[in-house]
mmCIF file of C-alpha atoms in Angstrom:
data_model
loop_
_atom_site.group_PDB
_atom_site.id
_atom_site.type_symbol
_atom_site.label_atom_id
_atom_site.label_comp_id
_atom_site.label_asym_id
_atom_site.label_seq_id
_atom_site.Cartn_x
_atom_site.Cartn_y
_atom_site.Cartn_z
ATOM 1 C CA VAL G 269 113.620 55.353 27.484
ATOM 2 C CA GLY G 270 117.238 55.834 27.325
ATOM 3 C CA LEU G 271 119.789 53.365 26.447
ATOM 4 C CA PHE G 272 122.312 51.804 29.164
ATOM 5 C CA VAL G 273 125.720 50.902 27.994
ATOM 6 C CA SER G 274 125.988 47.714 28.652
ATOM 7 C CA SER G 275 128.565 44.598 26.870
ATOM 8 C CA GLN G 276 125.766 44.329 24.489
ATOM 9 C CA PRO G 277 126.656 45.057 20.474
ATOM 10 C CA LEU G 278 125.165 48.177 19.692
ATOM 11 C CA ARG G 279 122.960 46.695 16.777
ATOM 12 C CA SER G 280 121.424 44.249 19.464
ATOM 13 C CA ARG G 281 121.307 47.252 22.020
ATOM 14 C CA LEU G 282 119.531 49.352 19.555
ATOM 15 C CA ASN G 283 116.991 47.141 18.300
ATOM 16 C CA THR G 284 115.767 46.730 21.634
ATOM 17 C CA ASN G 285 116.402 49.636 23.873
ATOM 18 C CA VAL G 286 116.156 52.328 21.362
ATOM 19 C CA MET G 287 112.413 53.475 20.394
ATOM 20 C CA THR G 288 111.380 50.190 22.475
ATOM 21 C CA SER G 289 107.829 49.298 22.050
ATOM 22 C CA SER G 290 105.195 49.392 25.440
ATOM 23 C CA PRO G 291 101.592 48.450 24.714
ATOM 24 C CA GLU G 292 100.977 51.908 23.004
ATOM 25 C CA LEU G 293 104.518 53.012 21.772
ATOM 26 C CA SER G 294 104.210 56.161 23.970
ATOM 27 C CA SER G 295 104.286 57.414 27.841
ATOM 28 C CA PRO G 296 100.673 55.846 29.205
ATOM 29 C CA THR G 297 100.295 59.401 30.822
ATOM 30 C CA GLU G 298 100.179 61.056 27.463
ATOM 31 C CA LEU G 299 96.607 61.652 26.321
ATOM 32 C CA ARG G 300 96.313 61.481 22.435
ATOM 33 C CA LEU G 301 93.317 63.366 21.030
ATOM 34 C CA LEU G 302 92.597 63.384 17.638
ATOM 35 C CA VAL G 303 91.018 66.271 16.938
ATOM 36 C CA VAL G 304 88.154 66.402 13.893
ATOM 37 C CA GLY G 305 86.483 69.700 12.185
ATOM 38 C CA SER G 306 84.120 69.555 9.435
ATOM 39 C CA SER G 307 84.740 72.904 8.369
ATOM 40 C CA GLY G 308 85.550 76.743 9.571
ATOM 41 C CA HIS G 309 88.293 77.453 12.205
ATOM 42 C CA SER G 310 86.677 75.568 15.017
ATOM 43 C CA GLN G 311 88.788 72.450 15.207
ATOM 44 C CA PHE G 312 92.214 75.224 14.777
ATOM 45 C CA LEU G 313 90.752 77.618 17.756
ATOM 46 C CA LEU G 314 90.227 74.251 20.068
ATOM 47 C CA THR G 315 93.872 73.425 19.368
ATOM 48 C CA ASN G 316 94.880 76.701 20.241
ATOM 49 C CA HIS G 317 92.276 76.741 23.398
ATOM 50 C CA ILE G 318 93.795 72.991 24.301
ATOM 51 C CA LEU G 319 97.745 73.372 24.032
ATOM 52 C CA GLY G 320 97.576 76.921 25.757
ATOM 53 C CA ARG G 321 99.684 78.480 22.556
ATOM 54 C CA LYS G 322 98.786 79.669 19.422
ATOM 55 C CA GLU G 323 99.591 77.100 17.165
ATOM 56 C CA PHE G 324 97.312 78.934 14.326
ATOM 57 C CA ALA G 325 96.540 82.100 13.349
ATOM 58 C CA LYS G 326 92.939 83.235 13.832
ATOM 59 C CA ASN G 327 92.179 83.224 10.145
ATOM 60 C CA VAL G 328 93.124 79.757 9.272
ATOM 61 C CA THR G 329 90.216 77.719 8.324
ATOM 62 C CA SER G 330 91.943 74.485 7.016
ATOM 63 C CA ILE G 331 95.269 72.926 6.520
ATOM 64 C CA SER G 332 96.648 70.422 3.950
ATOM 65 C CA GLY G 333 98.236 68.687 5.834
ATOM 66 C CA SER G 334 98.079 66.463 8.780
ATOM 67 C CA ILE G 335 100.130 68.050 12.089
ATOM 68 C CA LYS G 336 100.983 66.598 15.905
ATOM 69 C CA ASN G 337 101.222 69.421 18.698
ATOM 70 C CA THR G 338 102.219 68.137 22.144
ATOM 71 C CA GLY G 339 101.543 70.621 25.862
ATOM 72 C CA GLU G 340 99.575 70.450 28.528
ATOM 73 C CA LEU G 341 96.427 70.465 29.441
ATOM 74 C CA ALA G 342 95.638 71.725 33.147
ATOM 75 C CA GLY G 343 98.680 69.621 34.098
ATOM 76 C CA ARG G 344 97.944 66.578 31.751
ATOM 77 C CA ARG G 345 100.460 65.757 29.402
ATOM 78 C CA VAL G 346 98.679 65.691 25.780
ATOM 79 C CA ALA G 347 99.205 65.037 21.954
ATOM 80 C CA VAL G 348 96.888 67.072 19.223
ATOM 81 C CA ILE G 349 96.624 65.683 15.816
ATOM 82 C CA ASN G 350 94.490 67.983 13.184
ATOM 83 C CA GLY G 351 94.129 66.948 9.777
ATOM 84 C CA PRO G 352 92.685 68.963 7.055
ATOM 85 C CA ASN G 353 88.916 69.506 7.504
ATOM 86 C CA ILE G 354 86.441 66.787 6.539
ATOM 87 C CA TYR G 355 84.429 68.996 4.026
ATOM 88 C CA ASP G 356 87.333 70.539 2.094
ATOM 89 C CA LYS G 357 86.904 70.758 -1.300
ATOM 90 C CA ASP G 358 90.562 71.874 -1.612
ATOM 91 C CA ILE G 359 92.184 69.242 -1.687
ATOM 92 C CA SER G 360 92.028 66.270 -3.994
ATOM 93 C CA GLN G 361 90.479 62.984 -2.801
ATOM 94 C CA VAL G 362 93.960 61.567 -3.553
ATOM 95 C CA LYS G 363 95.585 63.730 -0.678
ATOM 96 C CA ARG G 364 92.661 63.665 1.318
ATOM 97 C CA LYS G 365 93.013 60.209 1.915
ATOM 98 C CA MET G 366 96.229 59.992 2.337
ATOM 99 C CA GLU G 367 96.389 63.057 5.111
ATOM 100 C CA LEU G 368 93.646 60.479 6.627
ATOM 101 C CA ARG G 369 96.401 58.050 6.819
ATOM 102 C CA ARG G 370 98.674 60.264 8.060
ATOM 103 C CA SER G 371 96.763 61.451 11.187
ATOM 104 C CA LYS G 372 96.075 57.980 12.168
ATOM 105 C CA CYS G 373 100.077 57.908 11.786
ATOM 106 C CA LEU G 374 100.488 60.019 13.839
ATOM 107 C CA CYS G 375 98.025 58.898 17.091
ATOM 108 C CA ILE G 376 98.981 55.382 17.179
ATOM 109 C CA PRO G 377 97.610 52.625 18.220
ATOM 110 C CA GLY G 378 95.361 55.287 18.030
ATOM 111 C CA PRO G 379 93.658 58.068 19.585
ATOM 112 C CA HIS G 380 92.123 58.041 23.371
ATOM 113 C CA ALA G 381 89.479 60.951 22.100
ATOM 114 C CA PHE G 382 88.674 62.029 18.972
ATOM 115 C CA LEU G 383 87.389 65.613 19.658
ATOM 116 C CA VAL G 384 84.757 66.340 17.028
ATOM 117 C CA THR G 385 84.135 70.686 16.964
ATOM 118 C CA PHE G 386 81.778 72.839 16.019
ATOM 119 C CA ASP G 387 80.647 76.246 16.184
ATOM 120 C CA MET G 388 77.813 76.747 18.327
ATOM 121 C CA GLU G 389 76.090 79.427 15.852
ATOM 122 C CA LYS G 390 76.569 77.776 12.885
ATOM 123 C CA ILE G 391 75.433 74.288 12.324
ATOM 124 C CA SER G 392 75.429 73.318 8.421
ATOM 125 C CA LEU G 393 72.795 70.320 6.933
ATOM 126 C CA ASN G 394 76.331 68.853 5.819
ATOM 127 C CA GLU G 395 77.912 68.932 9.598
ATOM 128 C CA MET G 396 74.804 66.940 10.598
ATOM 129 C CA ARG G 397 76.379 64.165 8.445
ATOM 130 C CA THR G 398 79.906 63.986 9.895
ATOM 131 C CA PRO G 399 78.793 60.974 12.019
ATOM 132 C CA LYS G 400 78.489 58.779 9.057
ATOM 133 C CA LEU G 401 81.094 60.000 7.792
ATOM 134 C CA MET G 402 83.715 59.465 10.800
ATOM 135 C CA LYS G 403 82.822 56.202 11.013
ATOM 136 C CA GLU G 404 83.440 55.159 7.266
ATOM 137 C CA ARG G 405 86.914 56.440 8.008
ATOM 138 C CA PHE G 406 87.963 55.787 11.438
ATOM 139 C CA GLY G 407 85.809 52.917 11.901
ATOM 140 C CA ARG G 408 82.006 51.792 13.473
ATOM 141 C CA HIS G 409 82.883 52.185 16.769
ATOM 142 C CA CYS G 410 84.542 55.431 16.663
ATOM 143 C CA LEU G 411 81.686 57.615 18.116
ATOM 144 C CA ARG G 412 81.993 55.837 21.501
ATOM 145 C CA HIS G 413 85.278 57.484 21.964
ATOM 146 C CA CYS G 414 83.783 61.071 20.544
ATOM 147 C CA MET G 415 83.147 63.868 22.280
ATOM 148 C CA VAL G 416 81.416 67.296 20.714
ATOM 149 C CA LEU G 417 83.332 70.969 21.485
ATOM 150 C CA LEU G 418 81.522 73.604 20.434
ATOM 151 C CA ALA G 419 82.827 76.899 20.052
ATOM 152 C CA TYR G 420 80.895 80.052 21.946
ATOM 153 C CA ASP G 421 81.327 83.746 21.079
ATOM 154 C CA GLY G 422 80.206 85.216 24.283
ATOM 155 C CA LYS G 423 80.648 85.018 28.001
ATOM 156 C CA LEU G 424 80.489 81.665 28.827
ATOM 157 C CA GLU G 425 77.929 80.748 31.647
ATOM 158 C CA GLY G 426 79.488 77.424 32.414
ATOM 159 C CA ALA G 427 76.253 74.873 33.466
ATOM 160 C CA ALA G 428 73.722 76.971 32.312
ATOM 161 C CA LEU G 429 74.680 77.419 28.986
ATOM 162 C CA GLU G 430 74.863 73.548 28.980
ATOM 163 C CA ASP G 431 71.488 73.464 30.064
ATOM 164 C CA ARG G 432 70.297 75.767 27.271
ATOM 165 C CA VAL G 433 72.124 73.492 24.729
ATOM 166 C CA GLN G 434 70.719 69.859 26.126
ATOM 167 C CA LYS G 435 67.266 71.485 26.557
ATOM 168 C CA THR G 436 67.186 73.232 22.966
ATOM 169 C CA ASP G 437 65.096 71.336 20.294
ATOM 170 C CA TRP G 438 67.335 72.482 17.009
ATOM 171 C CA PRO G 439 69.356 70.596 15.331
ATOM 172 C CA LEU G 440 72.487 70.756 17.355
ATOM 173 C CA ARG G 441 70.922 68.394 20.180
ATOM 174 C CA GLU G 442 69.903 66.370 17.630
ATOM 175 C CA LEU G 443 73.805 66.128 16.455
ATOM 176 C CA ILE G 444 75.316 65.693 20.070
ATOM 177 C CA GLU G 445 72.785 63.250 20.741
ATOM 178 C CA GLN G 446 74.141 61.199 17.930
ATOM 179 C CA TYR G 447 77.813 61.521 19.836
ATOM 180 C CA GLY G 448 76.339 59.829 23.385
ATOM 181 C CA GLY G 449 75.522 63.352 24.192
ATOM 182 C CA ARG G 450 78.776 64.276 25.292
ATOM 183 C CA PHE G 451 79.651 67.856 24.491
ATOM 184 C CA HIS G 452 81.804 70.497 26.239
ATOM 185 C CA ILE G 453 81.554 74.054 25.563
ATOM 186 C CA ILE G 454 84.789 76.646 24.671
ATOM 187 C CA SER G 455 84.914 80.082 24.381
ATOM 188 C CA LYS G 456 86.397 81.412 20.921
ATOM 189 C CA ASN G 457 88.885 83.210 22.790
ATOM 190 C CA TRP G 458 91.636 80.416 23.460
ATOM 191 C CA ARG G 459 93.027 82.134 26.596
ATOM 192 C CA ASP G 460 90.274 81.888 28.646
ATOM 193 C CA ARG G 461 91.394 78.465 30.882
ATOM 194 C CA SER G 462 88.603 78.976 32.916
ATOM 195 C CA ARG G 463 87.296 75.771 32.218
ATOM 196 C CA ASP G 464 90.450 73.709 31.255
ATOM 197 C CA ARG G 465 89.963 71.614 34.337
ATOM 198 C CA GLU G 466 86.545 70.473 33.403
ATOM 199 C CA LEU G 467 87.270 69.840 29.699
ATOM 200 C CA LEU G 468 90.084 67.667 30.990
ATOM 201 C CA GLN G 469 88.230 65.782 33.170
ATOM 202 C CA LYS G 470 84.848 65.089 30.718
ATOM 203 C CA ILE G 471 87.477 63.303 28.744
ATOM 204 C CA GLU G 472 89.415 61.548 31.198
ATOM 205 C CA ARG G 473 85.984 60.156 32.285
ATOM 206 C CA MET G 474 84.694 59.211 28.944
ATOM 207 C CA VAL G 475 88.144 56.938 28.327
ATOM 208 C CA ALA G 476 87.733 55.722 31.931
ATOM 209 C CA SER G 477 84.093 54.576 31.172
ATOM 210 C CA LEU G 478 85.564 52.810 27.894
ATOM 211 C CA GLY G 479 88.020 50.367 30.317
ATOM 212 C CA GLY G 480 90.900 52.849 30.118
ATOM 213 C CA VAL G 481 91.957 52.224 26.544
ATOM 214 C CA CYS G 482 92.484 53.821 23.302
ATOM 215 C CA PHE G 483 90.109 53.682 20.127
ATOM 216 C CA SER G 484 92.124 50.961 17.735
ATOM 217 C CA SER G 485 90.397 49.250 14.305
ATOM 218 C CA ARG G 486 92.368 47.356 11.286
ATOM 219 C CA THR G 487 93.559 50.390 9.637
ATOM 220 C CA PHE G 488 95.368 51.601 12.866
ATOM 221 C CA GLN G 489 96.919 49.077 13.339
ATOM 222 C CA ARG G 490 97.935 48.870 9.837
ATOM 223 C CA ALA G 491 99.453 52.072 10.749
ATOM 224 C CA GLU G 492 100.811 51.495 13.750
ATOM 225 C CA ASP G 493 102.619 48.411 11.874
ATOM 226 C CA CYS G 494 104.113 50.609 9.167
ATOM 227 C CA VAL G 495 105.390 53.197 11.416
ATOM 228 C CA LYS G 496 107.529 50.306 13.597
ATOM 229 C CA LYS G 497 108.378 49.067 10.427
ATOM 230 C CA GLU G 498 109.750 52.007 9.057
ATOM 231 C CA VAL G 499 111.134 52.881 12.368
ATOM 232 C CA LYS G 500 113.771 49.599 11.803
ATOM 233 C CA ARG G 501 114.742 51.012 9.139
ATOM 234 C CA LEU G 502 115.687 54.479 9.797
ATOM 235 C CA LYS G 503 117.124 52.836 12.784
ATOM 236 C CA LYS G 504 119.779 50.554 10.658
ATOM 237 C CA GLN G 505 120.216 53.903 8.382
ATOM 238 C CA ARG G 506 121.816 55.647 11.315
ATOM 239 C CA THR G 507 123.790 52.811 13.313
ATOM 240 C CA GLY G 508 126.788 53.920 11.899
ATOM 241 C CA GLU G 509 126.248 58.057 12.806
ATOM 242 C CA ILE G 510 125.362 56.284 16.674
ATOM 243 C CA GLU G 511 127.965 54.606 16.617
ATOM 244 C CA LYS G 512 130.516 57.104 15.857
ATOM 245 C CA ALA G 513 128.826 59.392 18.111
ATOM 246 C CA TRP G 514 129.286 57.125 20.500
ATOM 247 C CA THR G 515 132.892 57.204 20.513
ATOM 248 C CA VAL G 516 133.299 61.111 20.574
ATOM 249 C CA MET G 517 131.679 60.786 23.613
ATOM 250 C CA GLU G 518 133.849 58.669 25.514
ATOM 251 C CA LYS G 519 136.409 60.358 24.546
ATOM 252 C CA GLN G 520 134.652 63.424 26.346
ATOM 253 C CA TYR G 521 132.732 62.271 29.140
ATOM 254 C CA ILE G 522 133.667 59.012 31.564
ATOM 255 C CA ALA G 523 131.709 57.415 34.664
ATOM 256 C CA GLU G 524 127.772 58.964 35.074
ATOM 257 C CA ASP G 525 129.062 61.978 32.240
ATOM 258 C CA LEU G 526 129.059 59.184 29.723
ATOM 259 C CA TYR G 527 126.078 57.285 30.325
ATOM 260 C CA GLN G 528 123.441 60.355 30.244
ATOM 261 C CA GLN G 529 125.030 61.741 27.529
ATOM 262 C CA LYS G 530 124.580 58.273 25.663
ATOM 263 C CA ASP G 531 121.325 58.077 27.084
ATOM 264 C CA ALA G 532 120.163 61.562 26.061
ATOM 265 C CA TYR G 533 121.431 61.477 23.059
ATOM 266 C CA THR G 534 120.358 57.777 21.811
ATOM 267 C CA ALA G 535 116.614 59.005 23.325
ATOM 268 C CA ASN G 536 116.868 62.281 21.071
ATOM 269 C CA VAL G 537 117.710 60.323 17.723
ATOM 270 C CA GLY G 538 114.786 57.995 18.738
ATOM 271 C CA ALA G 539 112.328 60.707 18.578
ATOM 272 C CA GLU G 540 113.299 62.415 15.960
ATOM 273 C CA ILE G 541 113.544 58.782 13.821
ATOM 274 C CA ARG G 542 109.546 57.829 15.224
ATOM 275 C CA ALA G 543 108.490 61.398 13.910
ATOM 276 C CA LYS G 544 110.098 61.004 10.529
ATOM 277 C CA ALA G 545 108.237 57.499 10.375
ATOM 278 C CA GLU G 546 104.632 59.045 11.708
ATOM 279 C CA MET G 547 105.426 61.445 8.824
ATOM 280 C CA ASP G 548 106.685 59.119 6.014
ATOM 281 C CA ASN G 549 106.049 55.208 5.660
ATOM 282 C CA GLY G 550 105.238 52.921 2.943
ATOM 283 C CA TRP G 551 101.656 52.594 3.600
ATOM 284 C CA LEU G 552 102.004 56.607 2.896
ATOM 285 C CA ARG G 553 104.278 56.280 -0.224
ATOM 286 C CA THR G 554 102.010 53.315 -1.431
ATOM 287 C CA SER G 555 98.682 55.519 -1.020
ATOM 288 C CA LEU G 556 100.167 58.076 -2.989
ATOM 289 C CA ALA G 557 101.662 55.959 -5.378
ATOM 290 C CA ARG G 558 98.457 54.144 -6.215
ATOM 291 C CA GLY G 559 95.493 57.313 -6.100
ATOM 292 C CA LEU G 560 98.310 59.265 -8.398
ATOM 293 C CA GLY G 561 98.730 56.161 -10.604
ATOM 294 C CA THR G 562 95.605 54.364 -10.809
ATOM 295 C CA GLY G 563 93.993 58.004 -11.388
ATOM 296 C CA PHE G 564 96.788 58.350 -14.614
ATOM 297 C CA VAL G 565 95.228 55.463 -15.724
ATOM 298 C CA VAL G 566 91.854 56.269 -15.598
ATOM 299 C CA GLY G 567 91.930 59.801 -16.622
ATOM 300 C CA ALA G 568 94.330 59.593 -19.802
ATOM 301 C CA VAL G 569 91.644 57.060 -20.635
ATOM 302 C CA MET G 570 88.936 60.026 -20.529
ATOM 303 C CA GLY G 571 91.132 62.514 -21.318
ATOM 304 C CA ALA G 572 92.702 60.755 -24.585
ATOM 305 C CA LEU G 573 88.894 60.342 -25.714
ATOM 306 C CA PHE G 574 87.871 63.899 -25.452
ATOM 307 C CA GLY G 575 91.236 64.731 -27.511
ATOM 308 C CA SER G 576 90.371 62.554 -30.091
ATOM 309 C CA ILE G 577 89.136 65.558 -31.478
ATOM 310 C CA GLU G 578 92.023 66.808 -31.705
ATOM 311 C CA GLY G 579 94.117 64.341 -33.583
ATOM 312 C CA PRO G 580 97.369 62.304 -32.431
ATOM 313 C CA GLY G 581 98.817 65.128 -30.819
ATOM 314 C CA GLY G 582 95.482 65.966 -29.226
ATOM 315 C CA MET G 583 94.979 62.799 -27.682
ATOM 316 C CA VAL G 584 98.444 62.355 -25.974
ATOM 317 C CA LEU G 585 98.044 65.993 -24.650
ATOM 318 C CA TYR G 586 94.793 65.620 -23.280
ATOM 319 C CA GLY G 587 95.496 62.000 -22.278
ATOM 320 C CA ILE G 588 97.997 63.615 -20.024
ATOM 321 C CA ILE G 589 96.123 66.476 -18.345
ATOM 322 C CA GLY G 590 93.484 64.093 -17.497
ATOM 323 C CA GLY G 591 95.551 61.355 -15.856
ATOM 324 C CA ALA G 592 97.095 64.300 -13.858
ATOM 325 C CA ALA G 593 93.525 65.506 -12.692
ATOM 326 C CA SER G 594 91.227 62.996 -12.350
ATOM 327 C CA PRO G 595 90.488 61.398 -8.585
ATOM 328 C CA TRP G 596 89.865 58.455 -9.615
ATOM 329 C CA GLY G 597 92.438 56.875 -7.921
ATOM 330 C CA ALA G 598 91.163 58.359 -4.702
ATOM 331 C CA PHE G 599 88.721 55.384 -4.282
ATOM 332 C CA TYR G 600 91.135 52.663 -4.343
ATOM 333 C CA GLN G 601 93.422 51.968 -0.577
#
């Protein structure tokens, strides 16, 4: 939203116009898609497929942090949010919990759809637990907003292939039924755009059946509140910088050109502030501090017990090591 020149003081106008809040803090035409993967490359392949570009290399099977990318799917603007895989064992529980929070901040006030990805030919027993884990991590009603995306390595047969999935007795069918029977098959060749329109229509129909609203919960509301608070803090920090930039513009432009330059500059600053607030805010900083702090205390006690056999010096050394390594802090929000 642009900032129009008026007689209001700059600080007042910044508070009311920069990053103005609509009910969803973003374009109502943008679909926010939170991609959830249990293991492997499927969620990253799906992201490439939706965006129509290679955001993730073929050998990427996991990421340590949450990421948001924007683009278009069949002409509809989309924001695609990826977080670490649900079963990723390469990151600590503290880190996983913080990245879960970050993924929520990146799609506030909530995703229109959760896209849950699986490799169609590699469904494991762990993946059968994915619906339960999703309810624990996102809220018990999140499955209503879910659609299963199946990556298939072969020639897509459209309706015939989907009919085969629906009639099979293998665990995949049981898994899909836990998500309300909603699913779509994509080619592992992400450059195959033949079914983009069909995928978009399925997502839009699901969203429409839910009243056109995004998914929300207490934690998504908490994420939104913390992002708004961080945006306000960052805007206040940059007020002087914006005033200075506007003064320079007023010497270079006049009339309509001046309005356009100020609008463009303010929109860019607002987008930059919003992006920073989503990636780093008080909620995320508190999560990390509590997790590491609690883990350090519990781990230090356990480490000191083991270190006691080495004498006083060993108690200190093993206490520090135990505190740094302990995952206990991950269980504290």
